[in-house]
Tab-separated table of C-alpha atoms in Angstrom:
chain	number	residue	atom	x	y	z
A	115	UNK	CA	0.589	9.762	30.724
A	116	UNK	CA	2.060	6.261	30.430
A	117	UNK	CA	0.406	3.172	28.991
A	118	UNK	CA	1.779	-0.373	29.042
A	119	UNK	CA	0.884	-3.034	26.440
A	120	UNK	CA	2.529	-6.107	24.994
A	121	UNK	CA	2.448	-4.954	21.359
A	122	UNK	CA	1.861	-1.530	19.843
A	123	UNK	CA	0.829	-1.493	16.159
A	124	UNK	CA	0.965	1.819	14.310
A	125	UNK	CA	-1.366	1.782	11.309
A	126	UNK	CA	-4.764	0.334	10.396
A	127	UNK	CA	-4.339	-0.853	6.811
A	128	UNK	CA	-4.155	-4.487	5.788
A	129	UNK	CA	-0.656	-4.940	7.230
A	130	UNK	CA	-1.414	-3.411	10.635
A	131	UNK	CA	-4.747	-5.102	11.263
A	132	UNK	CA	-3.648	-8.443	9.801
A	133	UNK	CA	-0.632	-8.413	12.129
A	134	UNK	CA	-2.913	-7.875	15.105
A	135	UNK	CA	-5.293	-10.659	14.048
A	136	UNK	CA	-2.445	-13.161	13.752
A	137	UNK	CA	-1.099	-12.459	17.236
A	138	UNK	CA	-2.044	-14.896	20.012
A	139	UNK	CA	-5.160	-13.898	21.907
A	140	UNK	CA	-3.305	-13.687	25.227
A	141	UNK	CA	-1.182	-10.813	23.896
A	142	UNK	CA	-2.381	-7.331	24.906
A	143	UNK	CA	-2.391	-5.207	21.723
A	144	UNK	CA	-2.891	-1.490	21.116
A	145	UNK	CA	-3.509	-0.554	17.465
A	146	UNK	CA	-3.511	3.121	16.536
A	147	UNK	CA	-4.709	4.889	13.404
A	148	UNK	CA	-3.692	8.388	12.314
A	149	UNK	CA	-7.247	9.039	11.108
A	150	UNK	CA	-10.182	6.664	11.145
A	151	UNK	CA	-9.587	2.926	10.776
A	152	UNK	CA	-10.605	2.981	7.116
A	153	UNK	CA	-8.476	6.014	6.130
A	154	UNK	CA	-5.844	3.851	4.470
A	155	UNK	CA	-4.454	3.041	1.050
A	156	UNK	CA	-5.790	-0.483	1.581
A	157	UNK	CA	-9.299	0.929	1.433
A	158	UNK	CA	-8.513	2.524	-1.950
A	159	UNK	CA	-7.113	-0.593	-3.624
A	160	UNK	CA	-9.313	-1.576	-6.547
A	161	UNK	CA	-7.767	-4.265	-8.719
A	162	UNK	CA	-7.224	-7.225	-6.435
A	163	UNK	CA	-4.641	-9.460	-4.808
A	164	UNK	CA	-2.140	-11.473	-6.815
A	165	UNK	CA	-1.717	-15.111	-5.815
A	166	UNK	CA	-0.215	-18.258	-7.204
A	167	UNK	CA	-3.116	-20.226	-8.687
A	168	UNK	CA	-1.512	-23.491	-7.641
A	169	UNK	CA	1.893	-24.980	-6.844
A	170	UNK	CA	2.766	-25.159	-10.544
A	171	UNK	CA	2.195	-21.394	-10.971
A	172	UNK	CA	4.694	-20.393	-8.261
A	173	UNK	CA	7.751	-20.537	-10.541
A	174	UNK	CA	6.125	-18.309	-13.174
A	175	UNK	CA	4.789	-15.942	-10.490
A	176	UNK	CA	8.339	-15.572	-9.162
A	177	UNK	CA	9.655	-14.782	-12.638
A	178	UNK	CA	6.899	-12.230	-13.328
A	179	UNK	CA	7.664	-10.454	-10.033
A	180	UNK	CA	11.407	-10.400	-10.752
A	181	UNK	CA	10.963	-9.191	-14.309
A	182	UNK	CA	8.670	-6.336	-13.284
A	183	UNK	CA	11.144	-5.377	-10.540
A	184	UNK	CA	14.060	-5.172	-13.022
A	185	UNK	CA	15.645	-8.119	-11.163
A	186	UNK	CA	16.493	-5.777	-8.270
A	187	UNK	CA	14.255	-7.854	-5.985
A	188	UNK	CA	15.338	-9.893	-2.983
A	189	UNK	CA	14.867	-13.404	-4.361
A	190	UNK	CA	14.315	-14.986	-0.942
A	191	UNK	CA	11.516	-12.522	-0.216
A	192	UNK	CA	9.920	-13.148	-3.620
A	193	UNK	CA	9.936	-16.905	-3.033
A	194	UNK	CA	8.235	-16.414	0.327
A	195	UNK	CA	5.664	-14.028	-1.160
A	196	UNK	CA	4.624	-16.441	-3.884
A	197	UNK	CA	4.769	-19.674	-1.888
A	198	UNK	CA	2.741	-18.278	1.026
A	199	UNK	CA	0.211	-16.456	-1.149
A	200	UNK	CA	-2.329	-19.283	-1.430
A	201	UNK	CA	-2.650	-19.880	2.322
A	202	UNK	CA	-3.120	-16.178	3.009
A	203	UNK	CA	-5.895	-15.872	0.428
A	204	UNK	CA	-7.594	-18.879	2.045
A	205	UNK	CA	-7.264	-17.128	5.400
A	206	UNK	CA	-8.923	-13.968	4.048
A	207	UNK	CA	-11.831	-16.065	2.817
A	208	UNK	CA	-12.178	-17.531	6.328
A	209	UNK	CA	-12.205	-13.967	7.676
A	210	UNK	CA	-15.159	-13.128	5.448
A	211	UNK	CA	-13.757	-11.688	2.215
A	212	UNK	CA	-16.137	-12.776	-0.559
A	213	UNK	CA	-13.924	-12.874	-3.621
A	214	UNK	CA	-15.724	-13.047	-6.977
A	215	UNK	CA	-16.495	-16.613	-7.966
A	216	UNK	CA	-18.117	-18.580	-10.768
A	217	UNK	CA	-19.625	-21.990	-9.925
A	218	UNK	CA	-17.954	-21.732	-6.507
A	219	UNK	CA	-14.487	-21.330	-8.090
A	220	UNK	CA	-12.403	-18.169	-7.716
A	221	UNK	CA	-12.378	-15.866	-10.749
A	222	UNK	CA	-8.883	-14.684	-11.637
A	223	UNK	CA	-8.173	-11.545	-13.653
A	224	UNK	CA	-4.939	-10.294	-15.182
A	225	UNK	CA	-3.013	-7.041	-14.868
A	226	UNK	CA	0.165	-5.632	-16.360
A	227	UNK	CA	3.285	-7.855	-16.491
A	228	UNK	CA	1.466	-10.978	-15.278
A	229	UNK	CA	1.882	-13.908	-17.653
A	230	UNK	CA	-1.449	-15.463	-16.659
A	231	UNK	CA	-4.686	-14.524	-14.911
A	232	UNK	CA	-3.870	-14.874	-11.197
A	233	UNK	CA	-5.506	-11.920	-9.426
A	234	UNK	CA	-8.456	-12.502	-7.110
A	235	UNK	CA	-10.852	-9.609	-6.585
A	236	UNK	CA	-14.200	-8.346	-5.363
A	237	UNK	CA	-15.411	-6.449	-8.432
A	238	UNK	CA	-13.307	-3.243	-8.405
A	239	UNK	CA	-13.253	-2.539	-4.668
A	240	UNK	CA	-11.052	-5.343	-3.351
A	241	UNK	CA	-9.204	-3.221	-0.809
A	242	UNK	CA	-12.423	-1.900	0.682
A	243	UNK	CA	-13.788	-5.451	0.983
A	244	UNK	CA	-10.613	-6.654	2.681
A	245	UNK	CA	-10.551	-3.650	5.029
A	246	UNK	CA	-14.178	-4.188	6.081
A	247	UNK	CA	-13.647	-7.896	6.761
A	248	UNK	CA	-10.507	-7.217	8.814
A	249	UNK	CA	-12.154	-4.421	10.814
A	250	UNK	CA	-15.174	-6.629	11.516
A	251	UNK	CA	-12.879	-9.327	12.872
A	252	UNK	CA	-10.809	-6.750	14.781
A	253	UNK	CA	-13.895	-5.627	16.683
A	254	UNK	CA	-14.450	-9.191	17.904
A	255	UNK	CA	-10.995	-9.493	19.487
A	256	UNK	CA	-11.051	-8.661	23.191
A	257	UNK	CA	-7.254	-8.465	23.435
A	258	UNK	CA	-6.996	-5.589	20.919
A	259	UNK	CA	-7.618	-1.943	21.831
A	260	UNK	CA	-7.999	0.639	19.047
A	261	UNK	CA	-7.154	4.357	19.163
A	262	UNK	CA	-8.278	6.420	16.168
A	263	UNK	CA	-7.172	9.989	15.356
A	264	UNK	CA	-3.846	9.306	17.038
A	265	UNK	CA	-0.485	10.598	15.825
A	266	UNK	CA	2.738	8.583	16.035
A	267	UNK	CA	5.373	11.075	17.174
A	268	UNK	CA	8.513	9.070	17.961
A	269	UNK	CA	10.106	5.835	19.111
A	270	UNK	CA	11.140	5.264	22.720
A	271	UNK	CA	14.461	3.445	22.668
A	272	UNK	CA	17.631	2.682	24.577
A	273	UNK	CA	20.864	1.246	23.142
A	274	UNK	CA	19.138	0.493	19.813
A	275	UNK	CA	16.381	-1.432	21.568
A	276	UNK	CA	12.777	-0.300	21.086
A	277	UNK	CA	10.939	0.217	24.368
A	278	UNK	CA	7.748	1.686	22.953
A	279	UNK	CA	6.565	4.841	21.220
A	280	UNK	CA	5.278	8.330	21.884
A	281	UNK	CA	1.793	8.965	20.536
A	282	UNK	CA	-0.419	12.038	20.657
A	283	UNK	CA	-4.174	11.734	21.123
A	284	UNK	CA	-6.537	14.624	21.846
A	285	UNK	CA	-3.446	16.863	22.020
A	286	UNK	CA	-2.084	14.819	24.910
A	287	UNK	CA	1.202	12.937	24.891
A	288	UNK	CA	0.968	9.250	25.762
A	289	UNK	CA	4.133	7.241	26.291
A	290	UNK	CA	3.304	3.670	25.279
A	291	UNK	CA	5.742	1.105	26.661
A	292	UNK	CA	5.642	-2.214	24.847
A	293	UNK	CA	7.583	-5.419	24.338
A	294	UNK	CA	7.335	-4.974	20.557
A	295	UNK	CA	6.326	-2.139	18.239
A	296	UNK	CA	5.105	-2.701	14.677
A	297	UNK	CA	5.273	0.163	12.171
A	298	UNK	CA	2.478	-0.197	9.601
A	299	UNK	CA	1.889	3.452	8.795
A	300	UNK	CA	1.679	3.238	5.002
A	301	UNK	CA	3.289	5.121	2.146
A	302	UNK	CA	4.475	8.611	1.243
A	303	UNK	CA	1.896	9.777	-1.296
A	304	UNK	CA	0.753	12.656	0.880
A	305	UNK	CA	3.994	14.541	0.213
A	306	UNK	CA	3.189	14.611	-3.510
A	307	UNK	CA	0.689	16.969	-5.086
A	308	UNK	CA	-0.082	14.358	-7.741
A	309	UNK	CA	-0.783	11.015	-6.059
A	310	UNK	CA	-3.447	8.321	-5.764
A	311	UNK	CA	-2.706	7.972	-2.034
A	312	UNK	CA	-4.564	9.193	1.027
A	313	UNK	CA	-3.350	12.718	1.766
A	314	UNK	CA	-2.650	11.936	5.435
A	315	UNK	CA	0.066	9.409	4.485
A	316	UNK	CA	3.226	11.473	4.778
A	317	UNK	CA	5.816	8.831	5.615
A	318	UNK	CA	5.733	9.344	9.386
A	319	UNK	CA	7.663	6.132	10.029
A	320	UNK	CA	10.344	7.216	7.557
A	321	UNK	CA	10.828	10.501	9.413
A	322	UNK	CA	11.014	8.711	12.774
A	323	UNK	CA	13.498	6.207	11.335
A	324	UNK	CA	15.724	9.029	10.124
A	325	UNK	CA	15.712	10.569	13.596
A	326	UNK	CA	16.514	7.240	15.272
A	327	UNK	CA	19.132	5.888	12.834
A	328	UNK	CA	16.925	2.971	11.774
A	329	UNK	CA	18.146	1.567	8.474
A	330	UNK	CA	16.280	2.600	5.328
A	331	UNK	CA	16.599	1.175	1.834
A	332	UNK	CA	15.763	2.041	-1.797
A	333	UNK	CA	14.156	5.406	-1.057
A	334	UNK	CA	14.410	6.239	-4.764
A	335	UNK	CA	12.127	3.317	-5.723
A	336	UNK	CA	8.864	5.209	-6.180
A	337	UNK	CA	6.229	3.785	-8.504
A	338	UNK	CA	4.120	5.836	-10.881
A	339	UNK	CA	0.705	4.442	-11.845
A	340	UNK	CA	-0.081	5.031	-15.529
A	341	UNK	CA	-3.807	5.663	-15.267
A	342	UNK	CA	-5.149	8.127	-12.740
A	343	UNK	CA	-8.282	10.044	-13.739
A	344	UNK	CA	-7.276	13.410	-15.174
A	345	UNK	CA	-8.898	16.451	-13.604
A	346	UNK	CA	-7.665	19.923	-14.415
A	347	UNK	CA	-6.422	22.075	-11.523
A	348	UNK	CA	-7.161	19.489	-8.852
A	349	UNK	CA	-5.041	19.290	-5.704
A	350	UNK	CA	-7.064	16.404	-4.316
A	351	UNK	CA	-6.135	12.727	-4.207
A	352	UNK	CA	-6.168	11.426	-7.786
A	353	UNK	CA	-8.884	8.881	-8.523
A	354	UNK	CA	-7.259	5.652	-9.664
A	355	UNK	CA	-8.459	3.822	-12.755
A	356	UNK	CA	-7.478	0.281	-11.859
A	357	UNK	CA	-5.031	-1.643	-13.998
A	358	UNK	CA	-7.715	-4.318	-14.095
A	359	UNK	CA	-9.548	-2.132	-16.619
A	360	UNK	CA	-6.645	-2.681	-19.008
A	361	UNK	CA	-6.370	-6.276	-17.843
A	362	UNK	CA	-9.920	-6.848	-19.053
A	363	UNK	CA	-9.159	-5.333	-22.461
A	364	UNK	CA	-9.134	-1.533	-22.118
A	365	UNK	CA	-6.853	0.245	-24.620
A	366	UNK	CA	-4.886	3.493	-24.451
A	367	UNK	CA	-5.275	6.039	-27.253
A	368	UNK	CA	-3.294	9.217	-27.905
A	369	UNK	CA	-4.661	12.574	-29.046
A	370	UNK	CA	-4.710	11.255	-32.633
A	371	UNK	CA	-6.931	8.387	-31.495
A	372	UNK	CA	-4.153	5.863	-32.089
A	373	UNK	CA	-3.006	3.059	-29.810
A	374	UNK	CA	0.618	3.671	-28.784
A	375	UNK	CA	1.637	1.020	-26.212
A	376	UNK	CA	0.982	-2.536	-25.070
A	377	UNK	CA	-1.268	-1.765	-22.104
A	378	UNK	CA	-0.107	-4.793	-20.120
A	379	UNK	CA	3.578	-3.959	-19.993
A	380	UNK	CA	5.002	-3.110	-16.533
A	381	UNK	CA	3.716	0.126	-15.015
A	382	UNK	CA	6.918	2.106	-15.403
A	383	UNK	CA	7.048	1.381	-19.140
A	384	UNK	CA	3.405	2.287	-19.717
A	385	UNK	CA	3.818	5.477	-17.642
A	386	UNK	CA	6.850	6.557	-19.689
A	387	UNK	CA	4.958	5.896	-22.921
A	388	UNK	CA	2.096	8.101	-21.706
A	389	UNK	CA	4.471	10.892	-20.670
A	390	UNK	CA	6.031	10.778	-24.135
A	391	UNK	CA	2.601	11.216	-25.725
A	392	UNK	CA	1.744	14.081	-23.361
A	393	UNK	CA	5.026	15.835	-24.124
A	394	UNK	CA	4.663	15.281	-27.871
A	395	UNK	CA	1.022	16.374	-28.162
A	396	UNK	CA	1.037	19.021	-25.413
A	397	UNK	CA	-2.293	17.499	-24.298
A	398	UNK	CA	-2.020	16.726	-20.554
A	399	UNK	CA	-3.674	13.308	-20.751
A	400	UNK	CA	-4.317	10.287	-22.947
A	401	UNK	CA	-7.550	8.347	-23.349
A	402	UNK	CA	-8.471	4.957	-21.933
A	403	UNK	CA	-11.156	3.304	-24.050
A	404	UNK	CA	-13.577	0.598	-22.932
A	405	UNK	CA	-16.593	1.830	-24.922
A	406	UNK	CA	-16.478	-1.327	-27.044
A	407	UNK	CA	-17.423	-3.424	-23.999
A	408	UNK	CA	-21.069	-4.081	-23.177
A	409	UNK	CA	-22.475	-1.611	-20.666
A	410	UNK	CA	-23.919	-4.386	-18.478
A	411	UNK	CA	-20.479	-5.975	-18.222
A	412	UNK	CA	-18.795	-2.650	-17.364
A	413	UNK	CA	-21.335	-1.903	-14.630
A	414	UNK	CA	-21.027	-5.400	-13.179
A	415	UNK	CA	-17.221	-5.701	-13.342
A	416	UNK	CA	-16.336	-2.062	-12.512
A	417	UNK	CA	-19.288	-0.615	-10.571
A	418	UNK	CA	-17.152	1.665	-8.398
A	419	UNK	CA	-15.150	3.112	-11.283
A	420	UNK	CA	-18.322	3.515	-13.360
A	421	UNK	CA	-20.100	5.467	-10.614
A	422	UNK	CA	-17.089	7.606	-9.690
A	423	UNK	CA	-16.460	8.577	-13.315
A	424	UNK	CA	-20.159	9.357	-13.729
A	425	UNK	CA	-19.872	11.749	-10.773
A	426	UNK	CA	-17.071	13.429	-12.701
A	427	UNK	CA	-19.221	13.796	-15.808
A	428	UNK	CA	-17.970	10.776	-17.785
A	429	UNK	CA	-20.063	7.774	-18.818
A	430	UNK	CA	-17.276	5.258	-19.432
A	431	UNK	CA	-19.579	3.001	-21.419
A	432	UNK	CA	-19.886	5.775	-24.034
A	433	UNK	CA	-16.929	8.107	-23.507
A	434	UNK	CA	-13.151	7.841	-23.202
A	435	UNK	CA	-11.598	8.115	-19.735
A	436	UNK	CA	-8.982	10.871	-19.560
A	437	UNK	CA	-5.959	9.532	-17.690
A	438	UNK	CA	-2.411	10.534	-16.795
A	439	UNK	CA	0.247	9.038	-14.485
A	440	UNK	CA	0.447	9.762	-10.757
A	441	UNK	CA	2.622	8.732	-7.821
A	442	UNK	CA	1.165	5.501	-6.537
A	443	UNK	CA	3.428	3.254	-4.463
A	444	UNK	CA	6.635	3.272	-2.441
A	445	UNK	CA	8.815	0.195	-2.971
A	446	UNK	CA	11.532	1.475	-0.644
A	447	UNK	CA	11.247	2.176	3.069
A	448	UNK	CA	12.415	0.751	6.378
A	449	UNK	CA	14.793	-2.137	5.721
A	450	UNK	CA	13.484	-5.385	7.194
A	451	UNK	CA	14.437	-9.050	7.173
A	452	UNK	CA	12.210	-11.957	6.155
A	453	UNK	CA	10.357	-11.722	9.488
A	454	UNK	CA	9.763	-7.952	9.162
A	455	UNK	CA	12.377	-7.097	11.815
A	456	UNK	CA	14.097	-3.715	11.447
A	457	UNK	CA	17.644	-2.779	12.427
A	458	UNK	CA	16.356	-1.812	15.890
A	459	UNK	CA	15.705	-4.648	18.322
A	460	UNK	CA	11.999	-5.370	19.056
A	461	UNK	CA	10.896	-3.012	16.273
A	462	UNK	CA	9.117	-4.380	13.189
A	463	UNK	CA	7.853	-2.755	9.996
A	464	UNK	CA	5.214	-4.137	7.623
A	465	UNK	CA	3.349	-3.038	4.518
A	466	UNK	CA	4.248	-0.064	2.357
A	467	UNK	CA	6.404	1.643	4.990
A	468	UNK	CA	8.732	-1.379	5.004
A	469	UNK	CA	11.219	-2.504	2.376
A	470	UNK	CA	11.204	-6.290	2.170
A	471	UNK	CA	12.930	-6.131	-1.212
A	472	UNK	CA	10.104	-8.152	-2.725
A	473	UNK	CA	9.145	-5.517	-5.328
A	474	UNK	CA	12.576	-4.592	-6.583
A	475	UNK	CA	12.622	-1.381	-8.603
A	476	UNK	CA	9.031	-1.633	-9.858
A	477	UNK	CA	6.100	-3.384	-8.153
A	478	UNK	CA	4.207	-6.064	-10.044
A	479	UNK	CA	0.503	-5.210	-10.141
A	480	UNK	CA	-1.578	-6.419	-7.164
A	481	UNK	CA	1.447	-7.587	-5.174
A	482	UNK	CA	0.970	-4.800	-2.612
A	483	UNK	CA	-1.917	-6.249	-0.613
A	484	UNK	CA	-0.271	-9.654	-0.899
A	485	UNK	CA	2.967	-8.339	0.607
A	486	UNK	CA	0.934	-6.783	3.419
A	487	UNK	CA	-0.632	-10.148	4.168
A	488	UNK	CA	2.372	-12.440	3.838
A	489	UNK	CA	4.949	-10.425	5.770
A	490	UNK	CA	2.494	-9.216	8.422
A	491	UNK	CA	1.658	-12.810	9.245
A	492	UNK	CA	5.364	-13.653	9.413
A	493	UNK	CA	5.841	-10.648	11.690
A	494	UNK	CA	3.041	-11.801	13.998
A	495	UNK	CA	4.356	-15.362	14.089
A	496	UNK	CA	7.814	-14.114	15.032
A	497	UNK	CA	6.374	-11.993	17.840
A	498	UNK	CA	4.288	-14.945	19.026
A	499	UNK	CA	7.440	-17.055	19.270
A	500	UNK	CA	9.598	-14.594	21.205
A	501	UNK	CA	7.443	-12.041	23.035
A	502	UNK	CA	7.324	-13.939	26.302
A	503	UNK	CA	11.120	-13.654	26.524
A	504	UNK	CA	10.944	-9.834	26.427
A	505	UNK	CA	10.532	-7.624	29.481
A	506	UNK	CA	8.939	-4.185	29.470
A	507	UNK	CA	11.190	-1.444	30.760
A	508	UNK	CA	10.027	2.048	31.705
A	509	UNK	CA	12.607	4.717	30.877
A	510	UNK	CA	12.551	8.506	31.060
A	511	UNK	CA	10.975	10.037	27.983
A	512	UNK	CA	11.193	13.585	26.705
A	513	UNK	CA	8.102	15.746	26.831
A	514	UNK	CA	7.190	17.024	23.363
A	515	UNK	CA	6.704	20.785	23.577
A	516	UNK	CA	6.181	21.396	19.852
A	517	UNK	CA	2.526	21.740	18.871
A	518	UNK	CA	1.119	18.879	16.812
A	519	UNK	CA	0.811	20.646	13.471
A	520	UNK	CA	4.379	21.935	13.667
A	521	UNK	CA	5.592	18.407	14.443
A	522	UNK	CA	3.624	17.008	11.489
A	523	UNK	CA	5.053	19.665	9.176
A	524	UNK	CA	8.634	19.035	10.346
A	525	UNK	CA	8.347	15.283	9.811
A	526	UNK	CA	6.760	15.810	6.409
A	527	UNK	CA	9.526	18.196	5.367
A	528	UNK	CA	12.116	15.644	6.457
A	529	UNK	CA	10.548	13.029	4.162
A	530	UNK	CA	10.389	15.455	1.221
A	531	UNK	CA	14.051	16.355	1.677
A	532	UNK	CA	15.242	12.735	1.766
A	533	UNK	CA	13.230	11.950	-1.389
A	534	UNK	CA	14.821	14.901	-3.169
A	535	UNK	CA	18.256	13.857	-1.939
A	536	UNK	CA	17.860	10.271	-3.150
A	537	UNK	CA	15.984	10.996	-6.380
A	538	UNK	CA	17.464	14.266	-7.563
A	539	UNK	CA	14.982	16.506	-9.339
A	540	UNK	CA	13.266	13.712	-11.294
A	541	UNK	CA	10.178	13.343	-9.111
A	542	UNK	CA	10.188	17.053	-8.335
A	543	UNK	CA	9.652	17.829	-12.021
A	544	UNK	CA	7.425	14.855	-12.678
A	545	UNK	CA	5.061	15.170	-9.756
A	546	UNK	CA	5.520	18.644	-8.297
A	547	UNK	CA	6.638	17.560	-4.831
A	548	UNK	CA	4.996	20.066	-2.493
């Protein structure tokens, strides 16, 4: 079966949907999701979205991002991220995201490695709020068609020019021919046993890029989050305890009930400090303490975390939260330019599957959703400017004879192997790569 559209977007997180919403309304768009629309890492994001508070804060925001990234960042990308942050937050508000306010002014919180409070949020479920607002707007757009439960199998290309993609829905192959394809398929956490990510996110776009010689970059830049809820013998997605908990004053205590690290240092430093305590004490977790805060404040500021911990038998207003590090974010990925263009013509990549270079070696807290916004909008604007100069071409496409689960397993194995190749045995030992 063949289908023809102007733009195919693969992924339904903030970067995929926001790209679609910024495309002109005369562009015919197909957006596909591997699971349901909300089965994304965006939906899991708790802490918030970093943004320059004003023009004067941009310089410091740039420096904080560079410092956290070990100065391995692409400076041009960082400047774009910070300078365009304010307008994108304003756009989210127009789309219906009700960020927390006091006297009609945005409330800013602080997380690790930020010099000032500059993170906007909706309590502790910011990603879910953003996802809902974007999906609500998506449903109003008549030019956008959505396919859920649809697997991205491969790119259709000729002479390094993207012609479309092969997708599988209801066990049927559909060859989608498009003027432009946007990869927004998320991270790689699903290949790790110990991760805060959705389990279905196995780096599909990375596997397809490897098969099609699309340039990749910094595949060894994998971020560990210091504070995932510790549960013994669990193979499920780790429940994240947002960095905002530490940003609001939470402290980390070792097995001797002693504070051992500045909680607001960059994530990699805090994670290493926790691993040192775990190794030294032979206790597989450390404690995060917010019991000194008023219960009413905890329940108002962190209602989601409070309820989820309660389900796990912990009243965080009275008891310590057991935490340990977990794989959290992929800073590397498909190499793109400042307009999210990949090394293949008419193929774009946005969000966690892309590598804009903005994060460097270690992502600054709450810059992930911001990157998804800023570079998705730039992607959409670039497509808007050039799409009418592109013709759709139908070419012969191979019929996939491998059953779907075998294809998924092969692509997943390819991603695991490239991670091991680029990282050595470090993440294998640290996270038990499956």
